[in-house]
Short mmCIF file of C-alpha atoms in Angstrom, two decimals:
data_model
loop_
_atom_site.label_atom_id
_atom_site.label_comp_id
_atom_site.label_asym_id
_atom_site.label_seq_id
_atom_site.Cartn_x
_atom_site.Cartn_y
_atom_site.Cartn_z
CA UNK H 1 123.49 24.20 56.46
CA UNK H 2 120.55 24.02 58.84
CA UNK H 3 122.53 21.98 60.85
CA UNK H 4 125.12 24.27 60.90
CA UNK H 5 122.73 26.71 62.34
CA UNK H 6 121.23 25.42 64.88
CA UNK H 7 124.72 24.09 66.36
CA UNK H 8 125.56 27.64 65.99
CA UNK H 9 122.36 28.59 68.09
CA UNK H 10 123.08 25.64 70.68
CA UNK H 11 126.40 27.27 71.03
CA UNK H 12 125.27 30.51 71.85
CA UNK H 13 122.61 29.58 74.00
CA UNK H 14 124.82 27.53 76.14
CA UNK H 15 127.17 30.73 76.14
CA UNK H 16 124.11 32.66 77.88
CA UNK H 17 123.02 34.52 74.56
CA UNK H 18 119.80 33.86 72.86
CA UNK H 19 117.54 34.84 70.07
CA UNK H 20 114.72 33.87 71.22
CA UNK H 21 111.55 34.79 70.19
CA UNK H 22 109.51 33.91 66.79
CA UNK H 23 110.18 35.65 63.18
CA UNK H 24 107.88 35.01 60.08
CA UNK H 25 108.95 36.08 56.82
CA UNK H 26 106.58 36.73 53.87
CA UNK H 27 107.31 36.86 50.25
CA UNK H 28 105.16 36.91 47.24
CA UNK H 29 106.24 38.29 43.54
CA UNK H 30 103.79 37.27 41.35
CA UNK H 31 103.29 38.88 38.46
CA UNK H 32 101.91 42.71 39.45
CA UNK H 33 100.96 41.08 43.16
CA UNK H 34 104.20 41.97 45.52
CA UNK H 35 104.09 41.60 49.59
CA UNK H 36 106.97 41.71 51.43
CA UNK H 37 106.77 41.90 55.44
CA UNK H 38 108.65 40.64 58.44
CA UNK H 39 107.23 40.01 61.94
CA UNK H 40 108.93 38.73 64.77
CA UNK H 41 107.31 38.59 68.62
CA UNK H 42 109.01 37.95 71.63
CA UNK H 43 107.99 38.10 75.32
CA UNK H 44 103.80 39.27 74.31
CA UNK H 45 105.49 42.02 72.19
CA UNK H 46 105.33 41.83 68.24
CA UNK H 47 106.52 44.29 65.29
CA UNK H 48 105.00 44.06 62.21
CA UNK H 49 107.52 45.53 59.53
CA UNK H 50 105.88 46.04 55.60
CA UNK H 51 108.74 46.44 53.85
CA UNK H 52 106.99 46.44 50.36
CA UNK H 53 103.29 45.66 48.90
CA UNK H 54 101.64 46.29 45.56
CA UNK H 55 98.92 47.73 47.50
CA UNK H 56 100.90 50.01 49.45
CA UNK H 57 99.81 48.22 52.56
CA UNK H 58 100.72 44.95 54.90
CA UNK H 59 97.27 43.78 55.66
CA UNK H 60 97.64 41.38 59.03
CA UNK H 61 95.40 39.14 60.79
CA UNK H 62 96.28 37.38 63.98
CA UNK H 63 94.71 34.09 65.22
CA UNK H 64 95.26 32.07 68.49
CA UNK H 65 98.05 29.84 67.86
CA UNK H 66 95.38 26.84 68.67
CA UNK H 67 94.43 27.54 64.92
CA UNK H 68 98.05 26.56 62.86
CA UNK H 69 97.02 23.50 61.35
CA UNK H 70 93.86 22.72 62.55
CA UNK H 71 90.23 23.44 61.43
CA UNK H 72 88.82 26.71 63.74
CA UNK H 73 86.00 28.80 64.00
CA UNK H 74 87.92 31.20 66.52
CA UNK H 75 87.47 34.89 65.27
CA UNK H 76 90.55 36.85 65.07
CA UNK H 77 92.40 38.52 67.61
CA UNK H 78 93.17 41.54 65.97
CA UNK H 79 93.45 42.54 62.33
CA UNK H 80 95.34 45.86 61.10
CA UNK H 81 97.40 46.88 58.06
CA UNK H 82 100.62 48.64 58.26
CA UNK H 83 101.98 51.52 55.18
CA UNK H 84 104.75 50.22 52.94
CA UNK H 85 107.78 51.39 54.65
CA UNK H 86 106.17 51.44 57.82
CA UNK H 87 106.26 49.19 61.36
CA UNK H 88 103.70 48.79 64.15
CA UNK H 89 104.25 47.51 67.81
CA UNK H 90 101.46 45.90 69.44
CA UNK H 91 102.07 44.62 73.00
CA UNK H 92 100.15 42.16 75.02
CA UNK H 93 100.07 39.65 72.59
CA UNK H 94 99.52 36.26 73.45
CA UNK H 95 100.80 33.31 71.20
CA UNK H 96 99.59 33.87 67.69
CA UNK H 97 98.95 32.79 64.07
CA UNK H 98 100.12 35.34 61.48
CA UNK H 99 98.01 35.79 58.07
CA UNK H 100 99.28 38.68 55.66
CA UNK H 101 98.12 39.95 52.39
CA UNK H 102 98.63 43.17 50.10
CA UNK H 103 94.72 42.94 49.04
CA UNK H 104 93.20 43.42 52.17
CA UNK H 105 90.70 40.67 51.79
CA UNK H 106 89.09 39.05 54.78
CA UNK H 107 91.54 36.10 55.57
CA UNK H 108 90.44 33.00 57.71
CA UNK H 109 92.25 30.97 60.48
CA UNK H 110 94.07 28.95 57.16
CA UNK H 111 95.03 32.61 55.87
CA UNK H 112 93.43 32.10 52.38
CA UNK H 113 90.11 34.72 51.72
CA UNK H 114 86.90 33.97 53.45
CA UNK H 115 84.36 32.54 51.04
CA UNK H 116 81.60 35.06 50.12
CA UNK H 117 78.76 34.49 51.88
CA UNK H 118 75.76 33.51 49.67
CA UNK H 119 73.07 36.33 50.45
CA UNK H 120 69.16 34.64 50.56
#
């Protein structure tokens, strides 16, 4: 099937159409934890759509792109939280790494929660 579609996309592009751009999809039902969001950027300019969240918010937080997959200390480029049923447009962006959550908790470059920081 994913052959299929990127054929499909070939085809098209040859044709003079194109998608283009980048989408990331987000799902998580577990248990009473729900998040359900859709970005996609194109040309510096991404929407950030929270379509549903247990929280009633879309908490995002961008990285430079130099952080997928590698260990980095960079801080992040911006973080923000869109309503449930809500969209934001942010222009100016430059390549990014997308972290979401419903909690709101700090994420890192590898989007899981910063570790606590042991107070002395």
């Amino acid at each position: 099937m994913t052959k299929l579609i990127a054929l499909l996309q070939f085809l098209l592009a040859l044709a003079g159409f194109s998608s283009g751009g980048t989408t990331w999809t987000s799902q998580v039902h577990d248990g009473g934890h729900v998040l359900s969001s859709r970005a996609h950027a194109q040309d510096g300019v991404a929407r950030f759509d929270c379509i549903d969240s247990s929280s009633g918010r879309c908490h995002y937080t961008l990285y430079p792109q130099r952080c997928a997959g590698a260990p980095c200390d960079a801080p992040p480029l911006r973080s923000f939280d869109v309503a449930r049923g809500d969209s934001r447009q942010i222009a100016g962006l430059p390549g990014f790494r997308l972290c979401v959550d419903a909690d709101g908790a700090a994420l890192g470059p590898d989007c899981k929660p910063r570790a606590a920081v042991a107070k002395h």
